[in-house]
Each structure stands twice: as C-alpha cells, then as structure tokens.
Amino acid sequence: LLYSHKDKRVSAICMDSPFADFRRLAKEMCLNVIRIPNFLLETAINIVSRTVKKKNNFDIDTLKPIEAAKVTETPAIFVHAKSDELIPIQHTIDIGEEYIGERSIKTCEGGHNSARPRVVLDEIGRFFAKHLVPGYIDERETNIFEDVEQDSNDNNKEKNDKGFEAL
C-alpha cells in the first residue's frame, strides 16, 4: 500500500490485518501492556524513533498506510480477523474509509496469526484473478453456460478431449 500508488506495475493488492499508522499502533500496543501517562509513552516512542533513524536511516513516522490510502487507486482487498490481538480491526476500517480505489473489506474468525478460512482464501483468489487474468469471468457472477441451447444435431459441433463442445 505504501508504494503501490507510485508503481503502476502493481495491479492489485491484498492486505491482511494492516495497521493504519505505525506510531498509533505502537502506542496502542504499549497501552495494552502497561498503563503509562501519554507524555511518557510519547517520549519513549520518540527515543525509539530517533534511534532507528540514526542506526538504520529509516523514519518510522513514514509508516502511515492510511495516508497512502488517500492517493491509491489500485484495487485492494482487505482481510482482518475479528479477534486479532495484535492489530485492532479499527486500523483496517480506518484505511478502508480513506481508500480511494476499488476496495473490498472482509472479516473472518480467528486471531492475527490464525490460518484464514478457505472461503476467504477463495475470495482473495477470485479478486486477484479478476484484476490480473485477462478475460477472467467469475462464475458466481455470470453463468456462461445458461444461454447455450441443446442442439439435437451434434454432427456440426466439435468436442475436445474432455467431452466439452467447442462453441
């Protein structure tokens, strides 16, 4: 999400349990473990931020997917487990509300590291097929066989090796 609006080669995105803003997530995670005054928490996060920037030349405050959502048009599917103990579902909801591109938000049972149910994986597969496979038709939306009439004269139809008729 952070880079897809800059790289037009990215045709579709799947985000599983995304965080909206790293600093916000860090605060929420700390407050879930200990009760600490906000000014002390902010000071601690600023120290960590400066240390990371100094040692790794990376600014953790640039990790704001919610800002990228405001300029990203790449089709996206968001997935979030209802009992995610690491990243609150509100992060996904907030990103989804800001997302300007085509988007779908799916929730499922489980926690952050739970295996995703088959139905969710199938939905993700259909999403990618729709956006990455030229000519893909979702059989749930369109039944391509419903308009085909039975022809009693099968002599003028070719059949492939699996017995399907060439139309």
XYZ file of C-alpha atoms in Angstrom:
167
model
C 0.000 0.000 0.000
C 2.775 2.418 0.846
C 4.250 2.171 -2.659
C 1.535 0.889 -4.989
C 0.426 4.397 -5.952
C 3.999 5.075 -7.101
C 4.420 1.870 -9.094
C 1.836 1.329 -11.831
C 3.044 -2.261 -12.296
C 1.099 -3.116 -9.142
C -2.339 -4.138 -10.439
C -3.983 -5.366 -7.237
C -3.243 -5.522 -3.508
C -4.287 -7.843 -0.694
C -3.776 -6.526 2.827
C -4.201 -8.873 5.772
C -4.532 -7.072 9.110
C -2.882 -3.819 8.017
C -2.014 -1.119 10.510
C -3.061 2.443 9.700
C -0.175 4.276 11.337
C 2.871 2.717 12.998
C 3.162 5.306 15.783
C -0.531 4.844 16.613
C -0.101 1.058 16.675
C 2.970 1.306 18.923
C 1.022 3.450 21.389
C -1.936 1.055 21.383
C 0.314 -1.960 21.899
C 2.114 -0.320 24.823
C -1.130 0.783 26.464
C -2.440 -2.788 26.227
C 0.522 -3.993 28.289
C 1.080 -1.172 30.787
C -0.764 1.924 31.918
C 1.608 4.819 31.355
C 0.963 8.556 31.026
C 0.763 9.666 27.393
C 3.688 12.115 27.674
C 5.985 9.317 28.893
C 4.812 6.982 26.154
C 5.309 9.683 23.524
C 8.817 10.359 24.879
C 9.718 6.647 24.742
C 8.438 6.311 21.177
C 10.371 9.438 20.143
C 13.567 7.932 21.594
C 12.968 4.691 19.683
C 12.206 6.679 16.530
C 15.440 8.691 16.777
C 17.462 5.530 17.481
C 16.004 3.709 14.475
C 16.603 6.749 12.276
C 20.201 7.118 13.458
C 21.153 3.435 13.229
C 19.135 2.458 10.151
C 18.498 5.730 8.346
C 14.770 4.987 8.452
C 11.957 7.134 9.831
C 9.237 5.049 11.477
C 6.881 8.010 11.141
C 6.759 7.389 7.385
C 4.904 4.127 8.063
C 1.415 5.560 7.576
C -0.574 3.366 5.207
C -3.664 5.443 5.956
C -2.032 8.388 4.166
C -1.200 6.225 1.154
C -4.840 5.078 1.047
C -5.842 8.666 0.222
C -3.889 8.575 -3.058
C -4.015 4.891 -4.052
C -6.339 3.783 -6.839
C -5.022 0.219 -7.135
C -7.844 -2.281 -6.475
C -7.490 -3.747 -2.987
C -8.966 -6.412 -0.775
C -8.594 -6.037 2.986
C -8.847 -9.022 5.335
C -8.889 -8.809 9.115
C -9.550 -11.441 11.770
C -12.269 -10.430 14.223
C -10.219 -11.467 17.272
C -6.883 -10.024 16.153
C -4.941 -9.468 19.360
C -2.042 -7.619 17.711
C -3.584 -5.093 15.318
C -7.049 -3.768 16.175
C -9.616 -4.159 13.393
C -10.238 -0.409 13.570
C -6.970 0.088 11.656
C -8.379 -1.807 8.667
C -11.691 0.030 8.916
C -9.935 3.402 9.010
C -7.749 2.609 5.989
C -10.783 1.309 4.107
C -12.702 4.522 4.763
C -9.862 6.604 3.317
C -9.094 4.302 0.382
C -9.933 5.993 -2.933
C -9.549 2.935 -5.155
C -11.864 -0.020 -5.623
C -11.821 -1.919 -2.356
C -13.415 -4.787 -0.510
C -13.157 -5.397 3.234
C -13.597 -8.925 4.584
C -13.548 -10.116 8.169
C -13.086 -13.656 9.354
C -12.927 -15.620 12.571
C -9.609 -16.036 14.331
C -6.677 -14.017 15.553
C -3.735 -12.240 13.953
C -1.775 -15.405 13.175
C -4.728 -17.720 12.593
C -5.000 -19.575 9.324
C -7.526 -17.826 7.118
C -10.649 -19.834 6.287
C -10.881 -21.433 2.859
C -13.758 -19.158 1.852
C -11.557 -16.090 2.495
C -8.674 -17.567 0.507
C -11.065 -18.362 -2.354
C -12.342 -14.781 -2.302
C -8.772 -13.467 -2.449
C -8.051 -15.814 -5.355
C -11.094 -14.538 -7.262
C -10.067 -10.948 -6.513
C -6.590 -11.472 -7.975
C -7.950 -13.415 -10.943
C -10.354 -10.566 -11.696
C -7.569 -7.988 -11.671
C -4.648 -9.985 -13.051
C -6.093 -12.520 -15.513
C -7.268 -11.045 -18.832
C -10.759 -12.219 -19.684
C -11.417 -13.738 -16.252
C -15.103 -14.322 -15.558
C -16.268 -15.044 -12.021
C -18.642 -17.988 -12.345
C -20.537 -16.743 -9.275
C -21.470 -13.540 -11.127
C -22.065 -14.930 -14.593
C -23.089 -18.386 -15.696
C -21.600 -18.527 -19.197
C -23.458 -21.761 -19.930
C -27.003 -20.624 -19.183
C -27.655 -19.278 -22.697
C -26.309 -22.324 -24.530
C -29.157 -24.342 -26.024
C -29.061 -28.054 -26.608
C -28.678 -28.868 -30.298
C -30.014 -32.219 -31.337
C -27.677 -32.189 -34.318
C -24.306 -32.828 -32.662
C -22.621 -33.560 -36.001
C -21.673 -29.903 -36.590
C -20.076 -29.396 -33.150
C -16.522 -30.326 -32.321
C -15.792 -31.915 -28.977
C -12.490 -31.527 -27.196
C -10.687 -34.357 -25.448
C -12.665 -33.807 -22.223
C -16.043 -34.010 -23.950
C -16.847 -30.294 -23.865
C -18.265 -28.806 -27.007
C -16.397 -26.014 -28.748
C -18.714 -23.053 -29.135
